[in-house]
mmCIF file with all atom_site columns, C-alpha atoms in Angstrom:
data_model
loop_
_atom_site.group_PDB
_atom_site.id
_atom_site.type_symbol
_atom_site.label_atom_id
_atom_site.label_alt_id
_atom_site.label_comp_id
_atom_site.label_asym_id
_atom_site.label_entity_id
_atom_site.label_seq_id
_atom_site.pdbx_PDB_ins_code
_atom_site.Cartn_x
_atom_site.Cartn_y
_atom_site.Cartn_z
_atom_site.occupancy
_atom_site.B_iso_or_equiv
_atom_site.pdbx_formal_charge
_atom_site.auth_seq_id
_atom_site.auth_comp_id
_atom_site.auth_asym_id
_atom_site.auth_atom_id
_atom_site.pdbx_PDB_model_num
ATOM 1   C CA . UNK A 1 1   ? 0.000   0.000  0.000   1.00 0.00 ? 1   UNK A CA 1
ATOM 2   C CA . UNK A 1 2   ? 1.272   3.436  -0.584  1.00 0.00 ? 2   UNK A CA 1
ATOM 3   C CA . UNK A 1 3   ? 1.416   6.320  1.898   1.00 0.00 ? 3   UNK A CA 1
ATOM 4   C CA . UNK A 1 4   ? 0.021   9.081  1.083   1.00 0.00 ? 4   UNK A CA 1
ATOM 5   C CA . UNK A 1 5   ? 2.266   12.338 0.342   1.00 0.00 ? 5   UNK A CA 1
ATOM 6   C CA . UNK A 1 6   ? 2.430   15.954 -1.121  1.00 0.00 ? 6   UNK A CA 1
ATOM 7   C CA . UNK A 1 7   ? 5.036   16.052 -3.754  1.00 0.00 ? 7   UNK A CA 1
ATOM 8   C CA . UNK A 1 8   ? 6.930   19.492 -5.205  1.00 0.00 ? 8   UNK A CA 1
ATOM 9   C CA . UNK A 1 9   ? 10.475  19.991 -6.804  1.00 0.00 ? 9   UNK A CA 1
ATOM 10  C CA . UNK A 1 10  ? 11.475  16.193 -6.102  1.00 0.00 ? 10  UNK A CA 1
ATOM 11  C CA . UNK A 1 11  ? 10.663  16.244 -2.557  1.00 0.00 ? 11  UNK A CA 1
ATOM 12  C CA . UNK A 1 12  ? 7.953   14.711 -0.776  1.00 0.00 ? 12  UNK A CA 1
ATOM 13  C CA . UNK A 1 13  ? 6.320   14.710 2.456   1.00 0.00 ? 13  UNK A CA 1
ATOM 14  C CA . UNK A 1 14  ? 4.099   12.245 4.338   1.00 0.00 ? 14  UNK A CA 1
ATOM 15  C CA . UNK A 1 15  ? 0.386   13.745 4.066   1.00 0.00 ? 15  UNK A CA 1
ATOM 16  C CA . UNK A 1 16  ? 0.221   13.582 8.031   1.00 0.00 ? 16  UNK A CA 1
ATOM 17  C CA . UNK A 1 17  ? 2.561   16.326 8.790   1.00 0.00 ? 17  UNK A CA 1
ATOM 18  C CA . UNK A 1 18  ? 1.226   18.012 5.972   1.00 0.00 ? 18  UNK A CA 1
ATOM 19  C CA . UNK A 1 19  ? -1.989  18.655 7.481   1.00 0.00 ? 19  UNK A CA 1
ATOM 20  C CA . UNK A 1 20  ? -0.372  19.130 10.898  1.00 0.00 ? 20  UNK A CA 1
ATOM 21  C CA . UNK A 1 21  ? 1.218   21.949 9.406   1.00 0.00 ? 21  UNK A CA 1
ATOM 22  C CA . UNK A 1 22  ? -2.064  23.592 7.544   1.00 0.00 ? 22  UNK A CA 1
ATOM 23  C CA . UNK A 1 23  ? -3.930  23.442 11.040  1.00 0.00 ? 23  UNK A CA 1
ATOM 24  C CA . UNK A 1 24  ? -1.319  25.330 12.687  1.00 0.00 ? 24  UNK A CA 1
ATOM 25  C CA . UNK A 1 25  ? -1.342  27.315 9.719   1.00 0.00 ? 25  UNK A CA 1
ATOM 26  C CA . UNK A 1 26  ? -5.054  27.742 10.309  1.00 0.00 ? 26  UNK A CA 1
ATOM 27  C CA . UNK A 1 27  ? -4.277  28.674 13.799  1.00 0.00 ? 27  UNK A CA 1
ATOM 28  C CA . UNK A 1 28  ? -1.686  31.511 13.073  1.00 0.00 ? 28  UNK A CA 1
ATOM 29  C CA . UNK A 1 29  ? -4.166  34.353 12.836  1.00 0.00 ? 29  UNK A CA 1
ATOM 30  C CA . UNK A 1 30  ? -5.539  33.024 16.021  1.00 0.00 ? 30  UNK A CA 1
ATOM 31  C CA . UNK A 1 31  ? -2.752  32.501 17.958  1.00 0.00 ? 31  UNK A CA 1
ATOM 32  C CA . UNK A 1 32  ? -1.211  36.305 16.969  1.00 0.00 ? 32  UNK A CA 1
ATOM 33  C CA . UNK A 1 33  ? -4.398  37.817 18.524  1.00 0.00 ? 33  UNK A CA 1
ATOM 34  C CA . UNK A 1 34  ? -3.914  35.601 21.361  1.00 0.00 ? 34  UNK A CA 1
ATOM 35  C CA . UNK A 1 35  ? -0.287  36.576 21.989  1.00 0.00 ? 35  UNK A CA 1
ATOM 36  C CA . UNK A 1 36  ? -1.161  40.593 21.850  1.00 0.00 ? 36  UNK A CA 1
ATOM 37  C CA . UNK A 1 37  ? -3.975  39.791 24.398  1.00 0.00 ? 37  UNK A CA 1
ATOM 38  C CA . UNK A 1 38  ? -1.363  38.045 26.089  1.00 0.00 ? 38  UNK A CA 1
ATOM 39  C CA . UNK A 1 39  ? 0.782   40.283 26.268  1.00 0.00 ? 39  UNK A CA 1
ATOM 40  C CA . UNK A 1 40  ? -1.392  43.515 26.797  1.00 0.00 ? 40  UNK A CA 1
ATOM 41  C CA . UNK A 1 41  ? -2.510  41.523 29.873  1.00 0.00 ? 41  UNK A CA 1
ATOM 42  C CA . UNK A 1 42  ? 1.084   41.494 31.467  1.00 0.00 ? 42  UNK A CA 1
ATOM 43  C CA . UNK A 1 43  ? 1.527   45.034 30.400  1.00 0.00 ? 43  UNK A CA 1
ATOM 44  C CA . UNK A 1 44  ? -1.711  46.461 32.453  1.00 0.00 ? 44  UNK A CA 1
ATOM 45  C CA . UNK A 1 45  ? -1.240  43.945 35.510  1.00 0.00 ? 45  UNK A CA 1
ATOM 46  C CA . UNK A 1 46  ? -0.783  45.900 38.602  1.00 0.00 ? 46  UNK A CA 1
ATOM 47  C CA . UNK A 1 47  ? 2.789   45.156 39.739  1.00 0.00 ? 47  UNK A CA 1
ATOM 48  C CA . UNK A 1 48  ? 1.645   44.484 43.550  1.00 0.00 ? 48  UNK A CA 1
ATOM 49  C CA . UNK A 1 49  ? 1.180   46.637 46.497  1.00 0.00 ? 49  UNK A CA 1
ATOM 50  C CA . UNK A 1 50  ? 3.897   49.048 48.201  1.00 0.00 ? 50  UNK A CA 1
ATOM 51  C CA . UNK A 1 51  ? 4.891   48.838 51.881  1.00 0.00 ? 51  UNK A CA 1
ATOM 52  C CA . UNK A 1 52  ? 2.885   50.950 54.080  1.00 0.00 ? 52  UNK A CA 1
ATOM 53  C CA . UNK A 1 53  ? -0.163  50.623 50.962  1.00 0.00 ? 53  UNK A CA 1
ATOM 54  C CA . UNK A 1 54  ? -3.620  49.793 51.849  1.00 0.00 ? 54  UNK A CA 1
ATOM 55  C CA . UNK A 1 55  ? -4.767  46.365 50.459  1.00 0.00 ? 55  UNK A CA 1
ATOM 56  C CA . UNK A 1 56  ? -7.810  45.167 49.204  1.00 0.00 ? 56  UNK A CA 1
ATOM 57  C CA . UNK A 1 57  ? -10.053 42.996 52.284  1.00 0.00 ? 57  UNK A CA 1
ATOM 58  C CA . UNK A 1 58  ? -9.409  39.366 49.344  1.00 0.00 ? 58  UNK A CA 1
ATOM 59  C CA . UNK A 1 59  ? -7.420  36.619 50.520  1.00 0.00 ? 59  UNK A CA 1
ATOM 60  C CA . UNK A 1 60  ? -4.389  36.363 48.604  1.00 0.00 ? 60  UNK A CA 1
ATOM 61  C CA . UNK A 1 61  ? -3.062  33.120 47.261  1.00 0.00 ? 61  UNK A CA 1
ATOM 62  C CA . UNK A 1 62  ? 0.369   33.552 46.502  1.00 0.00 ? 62  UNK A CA 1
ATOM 63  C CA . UNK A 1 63  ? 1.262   30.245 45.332  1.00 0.00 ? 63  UNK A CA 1
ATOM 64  C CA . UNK A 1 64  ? -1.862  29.941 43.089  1.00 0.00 ? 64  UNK A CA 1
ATOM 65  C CA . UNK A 1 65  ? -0.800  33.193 41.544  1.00 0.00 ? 65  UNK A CA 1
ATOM 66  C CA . UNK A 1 66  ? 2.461   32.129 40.629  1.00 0.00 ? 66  UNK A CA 1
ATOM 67  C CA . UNK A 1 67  ? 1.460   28.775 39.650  1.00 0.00 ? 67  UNK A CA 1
ATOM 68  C CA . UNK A 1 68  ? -0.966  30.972 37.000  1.00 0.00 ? 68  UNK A CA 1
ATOM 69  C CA . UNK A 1 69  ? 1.282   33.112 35.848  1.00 0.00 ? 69  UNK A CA 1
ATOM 70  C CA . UNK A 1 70  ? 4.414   30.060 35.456  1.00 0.00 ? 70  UNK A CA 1
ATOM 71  C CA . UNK A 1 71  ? 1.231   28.431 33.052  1.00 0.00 ? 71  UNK A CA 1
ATOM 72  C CA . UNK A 1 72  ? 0.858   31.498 31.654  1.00 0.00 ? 72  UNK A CA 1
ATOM 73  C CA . UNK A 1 73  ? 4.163   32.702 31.082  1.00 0.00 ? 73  UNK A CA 1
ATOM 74  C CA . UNK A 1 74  ? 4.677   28.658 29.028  1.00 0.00 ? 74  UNK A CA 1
ATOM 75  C CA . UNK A 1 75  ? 1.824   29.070 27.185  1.00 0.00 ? 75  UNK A CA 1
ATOM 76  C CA . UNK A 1 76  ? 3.203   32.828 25.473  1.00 0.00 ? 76  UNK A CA 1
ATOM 77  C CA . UNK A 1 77  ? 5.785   31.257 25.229  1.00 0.00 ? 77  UNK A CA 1
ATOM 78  C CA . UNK A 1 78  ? 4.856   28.410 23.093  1.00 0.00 ? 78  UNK A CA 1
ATOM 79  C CA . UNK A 1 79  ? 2.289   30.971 21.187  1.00 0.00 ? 79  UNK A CA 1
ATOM 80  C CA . UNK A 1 80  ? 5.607   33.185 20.649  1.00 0.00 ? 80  UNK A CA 1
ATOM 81  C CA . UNK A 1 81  ? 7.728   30.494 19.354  1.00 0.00 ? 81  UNK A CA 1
ATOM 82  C CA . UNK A 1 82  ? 5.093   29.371 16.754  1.00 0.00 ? 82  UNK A CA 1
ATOM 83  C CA . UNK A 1 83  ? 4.397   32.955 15.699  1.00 0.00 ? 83  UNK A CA 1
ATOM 84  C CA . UNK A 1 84  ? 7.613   33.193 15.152  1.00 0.00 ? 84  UNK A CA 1
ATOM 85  C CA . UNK A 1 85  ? 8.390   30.139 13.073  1.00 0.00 ? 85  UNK A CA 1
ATOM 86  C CA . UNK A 1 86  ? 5.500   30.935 11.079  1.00 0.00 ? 86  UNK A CA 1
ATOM 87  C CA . UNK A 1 87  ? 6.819   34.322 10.602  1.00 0.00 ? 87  UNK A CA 1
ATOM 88  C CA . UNK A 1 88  ? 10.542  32.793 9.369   1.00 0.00 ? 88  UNK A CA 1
ATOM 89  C CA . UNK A 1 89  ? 9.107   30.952 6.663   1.00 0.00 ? 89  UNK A CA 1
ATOM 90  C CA . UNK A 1 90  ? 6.825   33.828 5.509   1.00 0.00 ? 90  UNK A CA 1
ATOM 91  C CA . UNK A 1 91  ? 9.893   35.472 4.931   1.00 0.00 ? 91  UNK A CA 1
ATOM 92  C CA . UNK A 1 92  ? 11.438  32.613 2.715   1.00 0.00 ? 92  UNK A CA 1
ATOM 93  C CA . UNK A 1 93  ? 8.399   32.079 0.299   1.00 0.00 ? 93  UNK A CA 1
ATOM 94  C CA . UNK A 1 94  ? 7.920   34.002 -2.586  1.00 0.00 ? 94  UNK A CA 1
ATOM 95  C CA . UNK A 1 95  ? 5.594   36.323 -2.957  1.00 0.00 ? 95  UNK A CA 1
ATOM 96  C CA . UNK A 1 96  ? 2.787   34.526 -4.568  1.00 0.00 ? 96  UNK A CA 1
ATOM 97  C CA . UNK A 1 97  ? 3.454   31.787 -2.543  1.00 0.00 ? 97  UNK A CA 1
ATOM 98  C CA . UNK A 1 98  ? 2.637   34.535 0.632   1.00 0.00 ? 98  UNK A CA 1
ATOM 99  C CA . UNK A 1 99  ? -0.257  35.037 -0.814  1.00 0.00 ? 99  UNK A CA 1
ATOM 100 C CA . UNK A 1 100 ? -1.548  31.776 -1.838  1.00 0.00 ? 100 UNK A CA 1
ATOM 101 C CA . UNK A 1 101 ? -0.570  30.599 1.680   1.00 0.00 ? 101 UNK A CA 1
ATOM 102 C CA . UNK A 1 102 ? -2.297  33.674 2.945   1.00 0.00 ? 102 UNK A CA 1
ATOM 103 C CA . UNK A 1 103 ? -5.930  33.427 0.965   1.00 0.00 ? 103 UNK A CA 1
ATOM 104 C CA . UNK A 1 104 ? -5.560  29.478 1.821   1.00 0.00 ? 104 UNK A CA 1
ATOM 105 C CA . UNK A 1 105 ? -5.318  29.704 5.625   1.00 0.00 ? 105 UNK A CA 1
ATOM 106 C CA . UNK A 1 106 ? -5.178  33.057 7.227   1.00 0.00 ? 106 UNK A CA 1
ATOM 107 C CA . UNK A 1 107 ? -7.708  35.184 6.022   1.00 0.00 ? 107 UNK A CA 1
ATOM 108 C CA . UNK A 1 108 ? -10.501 34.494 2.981   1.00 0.00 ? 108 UNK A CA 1
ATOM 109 C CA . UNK A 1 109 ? -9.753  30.953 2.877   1.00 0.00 ? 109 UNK A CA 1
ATOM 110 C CA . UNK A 1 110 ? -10.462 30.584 -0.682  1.00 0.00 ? 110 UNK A CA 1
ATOM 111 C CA . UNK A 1 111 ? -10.570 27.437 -2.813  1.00 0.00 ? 111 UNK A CA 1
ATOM 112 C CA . UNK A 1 112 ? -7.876  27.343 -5.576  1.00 0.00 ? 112 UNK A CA 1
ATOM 113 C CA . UNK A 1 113 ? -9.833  28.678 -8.263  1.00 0.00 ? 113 UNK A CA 1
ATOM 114 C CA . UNK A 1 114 ? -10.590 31.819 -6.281  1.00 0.00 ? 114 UNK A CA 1
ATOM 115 C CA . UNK A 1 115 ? -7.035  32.427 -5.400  1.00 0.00 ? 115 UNK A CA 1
ATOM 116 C CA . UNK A 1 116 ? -6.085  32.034 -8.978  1.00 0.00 ? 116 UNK A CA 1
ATOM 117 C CA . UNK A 1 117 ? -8.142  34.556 -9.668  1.00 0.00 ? 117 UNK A CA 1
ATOM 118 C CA . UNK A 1 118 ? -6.620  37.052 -6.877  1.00 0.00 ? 118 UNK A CA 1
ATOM 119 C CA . UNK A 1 119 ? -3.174  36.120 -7.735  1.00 0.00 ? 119 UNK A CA 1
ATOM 120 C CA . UNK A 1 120 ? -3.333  35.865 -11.441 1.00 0.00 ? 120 UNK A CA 1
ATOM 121 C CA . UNK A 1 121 ? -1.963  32.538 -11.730 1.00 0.00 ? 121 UNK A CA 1
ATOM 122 C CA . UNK A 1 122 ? -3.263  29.118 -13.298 1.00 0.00 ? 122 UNK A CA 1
ATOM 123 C CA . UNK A 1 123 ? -5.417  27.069 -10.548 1.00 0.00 ? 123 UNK A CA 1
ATOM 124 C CA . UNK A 1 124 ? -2.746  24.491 -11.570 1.00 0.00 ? 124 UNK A CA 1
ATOM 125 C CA . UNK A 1 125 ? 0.408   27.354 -10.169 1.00 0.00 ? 125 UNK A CA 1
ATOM 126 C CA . UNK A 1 126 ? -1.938  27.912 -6.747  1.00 0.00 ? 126 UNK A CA 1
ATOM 127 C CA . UNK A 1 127 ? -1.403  23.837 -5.597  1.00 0.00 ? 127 UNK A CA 1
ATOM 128 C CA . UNK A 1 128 ? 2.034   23.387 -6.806  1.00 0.00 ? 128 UNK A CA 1
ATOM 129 C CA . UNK A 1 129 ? 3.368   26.947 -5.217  1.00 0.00 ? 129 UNK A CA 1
ATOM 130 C CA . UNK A 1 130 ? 1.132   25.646 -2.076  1.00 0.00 ? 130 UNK A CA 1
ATOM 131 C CA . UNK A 1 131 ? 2.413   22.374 -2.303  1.00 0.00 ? 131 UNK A CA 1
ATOM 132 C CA . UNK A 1 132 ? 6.251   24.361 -2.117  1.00 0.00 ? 132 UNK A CA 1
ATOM 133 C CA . UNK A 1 133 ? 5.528   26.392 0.527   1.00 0.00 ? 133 UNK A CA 1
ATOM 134 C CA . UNK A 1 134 ? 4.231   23.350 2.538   1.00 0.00 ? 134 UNK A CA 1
ATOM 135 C CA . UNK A 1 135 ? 7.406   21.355 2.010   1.00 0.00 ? 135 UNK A CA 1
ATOM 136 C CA . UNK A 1 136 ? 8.610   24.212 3.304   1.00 0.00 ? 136 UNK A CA 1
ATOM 137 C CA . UNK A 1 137 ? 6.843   24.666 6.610   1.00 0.00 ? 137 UNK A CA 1
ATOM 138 C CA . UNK A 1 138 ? 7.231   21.127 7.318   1.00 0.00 ? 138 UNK A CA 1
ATOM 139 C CA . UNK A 1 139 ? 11.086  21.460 6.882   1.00 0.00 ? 139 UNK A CA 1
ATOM 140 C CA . UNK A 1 140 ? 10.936  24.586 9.478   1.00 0.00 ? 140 UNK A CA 1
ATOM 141 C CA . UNK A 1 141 ? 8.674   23.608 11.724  1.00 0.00 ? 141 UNK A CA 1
ATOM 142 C CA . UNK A 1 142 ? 8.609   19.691 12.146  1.00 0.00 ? 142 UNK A CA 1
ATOM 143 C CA . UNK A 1 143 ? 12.466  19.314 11.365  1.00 0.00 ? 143 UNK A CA 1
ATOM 144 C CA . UNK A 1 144 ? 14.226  18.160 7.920   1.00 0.00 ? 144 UNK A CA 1
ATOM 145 C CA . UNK A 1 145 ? 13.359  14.224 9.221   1.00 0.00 ? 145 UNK A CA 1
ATOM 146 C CA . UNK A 1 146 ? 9.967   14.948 7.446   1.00 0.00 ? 146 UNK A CA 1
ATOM 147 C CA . UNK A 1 147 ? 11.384  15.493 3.820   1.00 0.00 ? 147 UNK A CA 1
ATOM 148 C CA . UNK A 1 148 ? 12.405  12.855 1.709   1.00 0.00 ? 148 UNK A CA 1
ATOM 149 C CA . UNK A 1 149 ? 13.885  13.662 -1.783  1.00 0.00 ? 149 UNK A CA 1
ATOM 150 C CA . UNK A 1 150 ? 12.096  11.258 -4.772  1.00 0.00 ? 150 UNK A CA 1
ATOM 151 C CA . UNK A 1 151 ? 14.005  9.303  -6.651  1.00 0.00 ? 151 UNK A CA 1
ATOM 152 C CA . UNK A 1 152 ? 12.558  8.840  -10.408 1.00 0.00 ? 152 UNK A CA 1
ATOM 153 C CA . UNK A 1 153 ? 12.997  5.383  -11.942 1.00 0.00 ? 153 UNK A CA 1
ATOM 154 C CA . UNK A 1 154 ? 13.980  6.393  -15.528 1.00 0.00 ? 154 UNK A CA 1
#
C-alpha cells in the first residue's frame, strides 16, 4: 500500500505532517491575537502593592498566583515560538506563494480557483506553489526528518 504524500520539486512529504502543518497554519491568525492579548494583559497587571499601601479585604493566594502566571508565562511562550516560526518561513516564500498561503489559511480561505483569480496565476500554479511552501513549513517547523527527496525510476 502506498502512503500518502504531497510532492513538489522532487521532494515529498508524508500527508500527516502536511496537514499538521495547515492546522497550525489555520491557527496563526488566532494565535497572533492571542499573543497581543497576552501580552497587553502582562503590560496592564498591577505590579503588587507598596509597603505601608492599603490592600484590598481578598485573601491572597500567593502560590496559586504564581502557579498561574508560570502556566501562563509557558503558554506565550509556546504561542511566541510558533508565531515566530511561522513568521521565518513567511519570509522565505515568494511572494505569490505569501499570498496563496495567505488566501488558503489566514484570512478568505479561498478554494484554488478563487485564489487564482486574486493572484493571477493558473489554478494548476496555486497547488504546486502551495504544495512548495508546505514542504517548506514542514522542513521549518517539524524538522528536515519529514522530507524525503524522490528518486525517479527512468
Amino acid at each position: 500500500m502506498r502512503r500518502a504524500t504531497l510532492q513538489a520539486d522532487g521532494y515529498e512529504v508524508d500527508r500527516h505532517y502536511t496537514r499538521f502543518i495547515e492546522e497550525e497554519l489555520r491557527r496563526y491568525p488566532l494565535r497572533k491575537i492571542r499573543m497581543r492579548a497576552m501580552e497587553d494583559e502582562i503590560i496592564r497587571s498591577s505590579p503588587g502593592t507598596e509597603l505601608g499601601m492599603p490592600r484590598g479585604t481578598d485573601v491572597s493566594n500567593p502560590t496559586s498566583n504564581r502557579a498561574m502566571a508560570l502556566m501562563k508565562d509557558a503558554e506565550l511562550a509556546h504561542i511566541r515560538g510558533m508565531v515566530a516560526s511561522v513568521d521565518e518561513v513567511l519570509k522565505l516564500l515568494t511572494d505569490d506563494q505569501r499570498e496563496i498561503i495567505k488566501h488558503f489559511y489566514f484570512e478568505n480561505r479561498l478554494k484554488a480557483e478563487g485564489i487564482a483569480e486574486k493572484v493571477k496565476v493558473h489554478v494548476q500554479t496555486v497547488h504546486r506553489e502551495r504544495n512548495r511552501a508546505l514542504i517548506r513549513f514542514c522542513y521549518t517547523l517539524i524538522g528536515e526528518h519529514t522530507v524525503r527527496e524522490v528518486h525517479k525510476n527512468v
